[in-house]
Amino acid sequence: MPETALLELRDLRAGYTPDTAIVDGVSLTLSPGTVTTVVGGNGAGKSTLMKAIYGTVRHLGGEVRLRGEPIQHLPPWERLSRGIGLVPQGRCNFPEMSVEENLRLGAYRLTRSEAVRAIERVAAMFPVLRARWKTQAANLSGGEQQLLETAMVLETAPSLLLLDEPSLGLSPKMQAEIFATAASIARDTGLTVLMVEQNVRGALRVSDTAIVLEQGRKLMEGPAAEVARDPRIRQAYLGGGATAMGT
Amino acid sequence: MDAVFFAQLLFNGLAIGLIYALIAVGLALVYGVLRIVNFAHGEFLMLGAYAMALVTPVLGLLYLPSLAVAMAITALLGVVMFELLFARLKETDFERSILVTTGLSIILLHGVQWIFSASGRMVDTEFGFAGVEIGDIRITATRLAAGVVALGAFLALWLILTRTQFGRAMRAISQNREAALMVGIPPRKVARNAMMLACGLCGLAGAALAPVYLVQPIMGQALLFKAFALVIIGGLGHLQGAAIAAVILGVVESLAGGFLTIVWQEAIVFVAMILVLLLRPQGLFATRIRVG
Ligand SMILES: Nc1ncnc2c1ncn2[C@@H]1O[C@H](COP(=O)(O)OP(=O)(O)O)[C@@H](O)[C@H]1O
Ligand SMILES: [Mg+2]
């Protein structure tokens, strides 16, 4: 059903140099309001896939379609304006600016009045940021910085949110909170989420679909619960045969 | 020691220090946003001074309008140079950027020398040689005006960098390029704006200096090397650091010129730079909050 798809990748190839495709022919379809998790080993090309969708790596072939419109030749800021947001892996904020200034920059693509409302909205969504309004981003905890970055991207009210390892380096409690937040935003606002996670167990629990990526290619795709039960997946990414899904 | 003499030196030093600061801040801004050390930055000072020399007689010696025109001309030249040269340099091209901007510096310097000759020219303004008396201190009006203009330019720059998205985007790119892309900042547009602002400020500094000093093609060179030293002392890409160092240098040089031999006046900044490089390679102020 291509006309109902929010995002469609067709044989997408992307990388860092003209001759090496790190993402090597990936096709997938995301329906509106769904949560999808990409799992795969280190260096599988998960981050590169996210960047290829947002437009911060070199496009080498294939198509990226947003609501049917090809966007693979648009720069990232144009994609952001069309409704794609990426929260990259690791720390990605303006460390020597306050929370307030970071949020003002999150509204860079918005008009002045839109910006005021957007900052209000995300501050209400993440009260912890309001409590640290004048604090420099560098002085926030890892979890607070991750929330700040997510808030900065959510200001543009994207229809597709790309989250690259949102739980990296966070406490288990904070990890659970991040997943719950992503799932509830998707449920409440119809936001479509595509995330990469090392905490496969936690991520799959809130996901509709799972995609397994290895060496830049899609190895497997299916409903999250089914993929979580697959013995090969449990072996490779879920720490052997453990069946307990709780933490 | 004569207190009036001291105060006069202090005043002159502050005025020239603020001018140094405008030059150094532009250099630091371009480095912060483009990661290019602009060896042609001093020539924008010289171009601003020549613009002042050419525009002032046409505008009937009016000081402020001439400054504004000179600043606009150098800002525009900055944009042209960005489109022709700077935008084509990649961040990894550090050596190439040194060669390209050094080449540009030599071309601009000799181009101006070819057109206007190497000899200096004086710039006359509505102030003429009038002086301003503050108590027992006498300071020439043009020098006082240069200091006031530089101070005003600084406040304006500060407001731009801290209060507008136009300026905030420059700080954003200098702090984290990936995060800048995350929030949808187009790097090339912001780099062009930074060049426009930096060259405009440098041109303004040159225009303000024009009625105080002799305007000649090489005037940018000596000041550029001082500005480099100041940027290194302040911490690369750190605007406040460079500005504070510049004002201190202006005052110290002025006092040294009054009490020591002239040789020391010129050497102080480089002695300070070498000490900073040896003792604190990240710059004196590098751990502070940076604006830029
Ligand atoms: N900036 C880069 N420049 C060149 N190669 C890169 C860059 N980032 C990642 N790679 C290469 O791309 C491959 C996939 O990396 P990445 O997409 O980050 O993997 P993952 O996120 O799945 O761990 C790796 O082999 C890595 O070495
Ligand atoms: Mg990764």
Tab-separated table of N, CA and C and ligand atoms in Angstrom, chain A residues 16 22 41-49 51 89, ligand 1:
chain	number	residue	atom	x	y	z
A	16	TYR	N	29.983	6.954	2.953
A	16	TYR	CA	30.800	8.130	3.245
A	16	TYR	C	31.728	8.494	2.097
A	22	ILE	N	27.831	1.702	2.475
A	22	ILE	CA	27.713	1.133	3.826
A	22	ILE	C	26.287	0.608	4.018
A	41	GLY	N	24.462	-5.805	14.711
A	41	GLY	CA	25.730	-5.736	15.440
A	41	GLY	C	26.430	-4.399	15.247
A	42	ASN	N	27.533	-4.252	15.944
A	42	ASN	CA	28.349	-3.046	15.806
A	42	ASN	C	28.856	-2.910	14.373
A	43	GLY	N	28.711	-1.717	13.799
A	43	GLY	CA	29.210	-1.505	12.445
A	43	GLY	C	28.324	-2.092	11.369
A	44	ALA	N	27.108	-2.501	11.722
A	44	ALA	CA	26.192	-3.088	10.735
A	44	ALA	C	25.683	-2.039	9.750
A	45	GLY	N	25.798	-0.761	10.119
A	45	GLY	CA	25.312	0.305	9.241
A	45	GLY	C	24.010	0.918	9.717
A	46	LYS	N	23.658	0.678	10.993
A	46	LYS	CA	22.392	1.196	11.521
A	46	LYS	C	22.403	2.729	11.547
A	47	SER	N	23.480	3.303	12.102
A	47	SER	CA	23.548	4.777	12.163
A	47	SER	C	23.595	5.363	10.766
A	48	THR	N	24.327	4.720	9.879
A	48	THR	CA	24.423	5.217	8.505
A	48	THR	C	23.049	5.192	7.838
A	49	LEU	N	22.253	4.171	8.137
A	49	LEU	CA	20.894	4.100	7.589
A	49	LEU	C	20.060	5.291	8.069
A	51	LYS	N	21.180	8.180	9.100
A	51	LYS	CA	21.702	9.407	8.478
A	51	LYS	C	21.296	9.491	7.009
A	89	GLN	N	23.194	9.433	17.267
A	89	GLN	CA	23.789	8.628	18.340
A	89	GLN	C	24.777	9.483	19.138
C	1	LIG	N1	32.101	9.179	9.458
C	1	LIG	C1	32.433	7.991	8.873
C	1	LIG	N2	33.310	7.973	7.857
C	1	LIG	C2	33.658	6.809	7.265
C	1	LIG	N3	33.164	5.614	7.608
C	1	LIG	C3	32.280	5.564	8.614
C	1	LIG	C4	31.865	6.756	9.298
C	1	LIG	N4	30.975	6.395	10.259
C	1	LIG	C5	30.838	5.059	10.163
C	1	LIG	N5	31.609	4.557	9.192
C	1	LIG	C6	31.715	3.140	8.813
C	1	LIG	O1	30.447	2.676	8.419
C	1	LIG	C7	30.210	1.385	8.936
C	1	LIG	C8	28.899	1.358	9.653
C	1	LIG	O2	28.938	2.281	10.721
C	1	LIG	P1	27.628	2.663	11.527
C	1	LIG	O3	26.542	2.965	10.570
C	1	LIG	O4	28.010	3.716	12.492
C	1	LIG	O5	27.316	1.296	12.284
C	1	LIG	P2	26.343	0.981	13.503
C	1	LIG	O6	25.599	2.221	13.834
C	1	LIG	O7	25.480	-0.125	13.023
C	1	LIG	O8	27.216	0.531	14.623
C	1	LIG	C9	31.390	1.034	9.832
C	1	LIG	O9	32.225	0.151	9.112
C	1	LIG	C10	32.096	2.337	10.034
C	1	LIG	O10	33.489	2.119	10.080
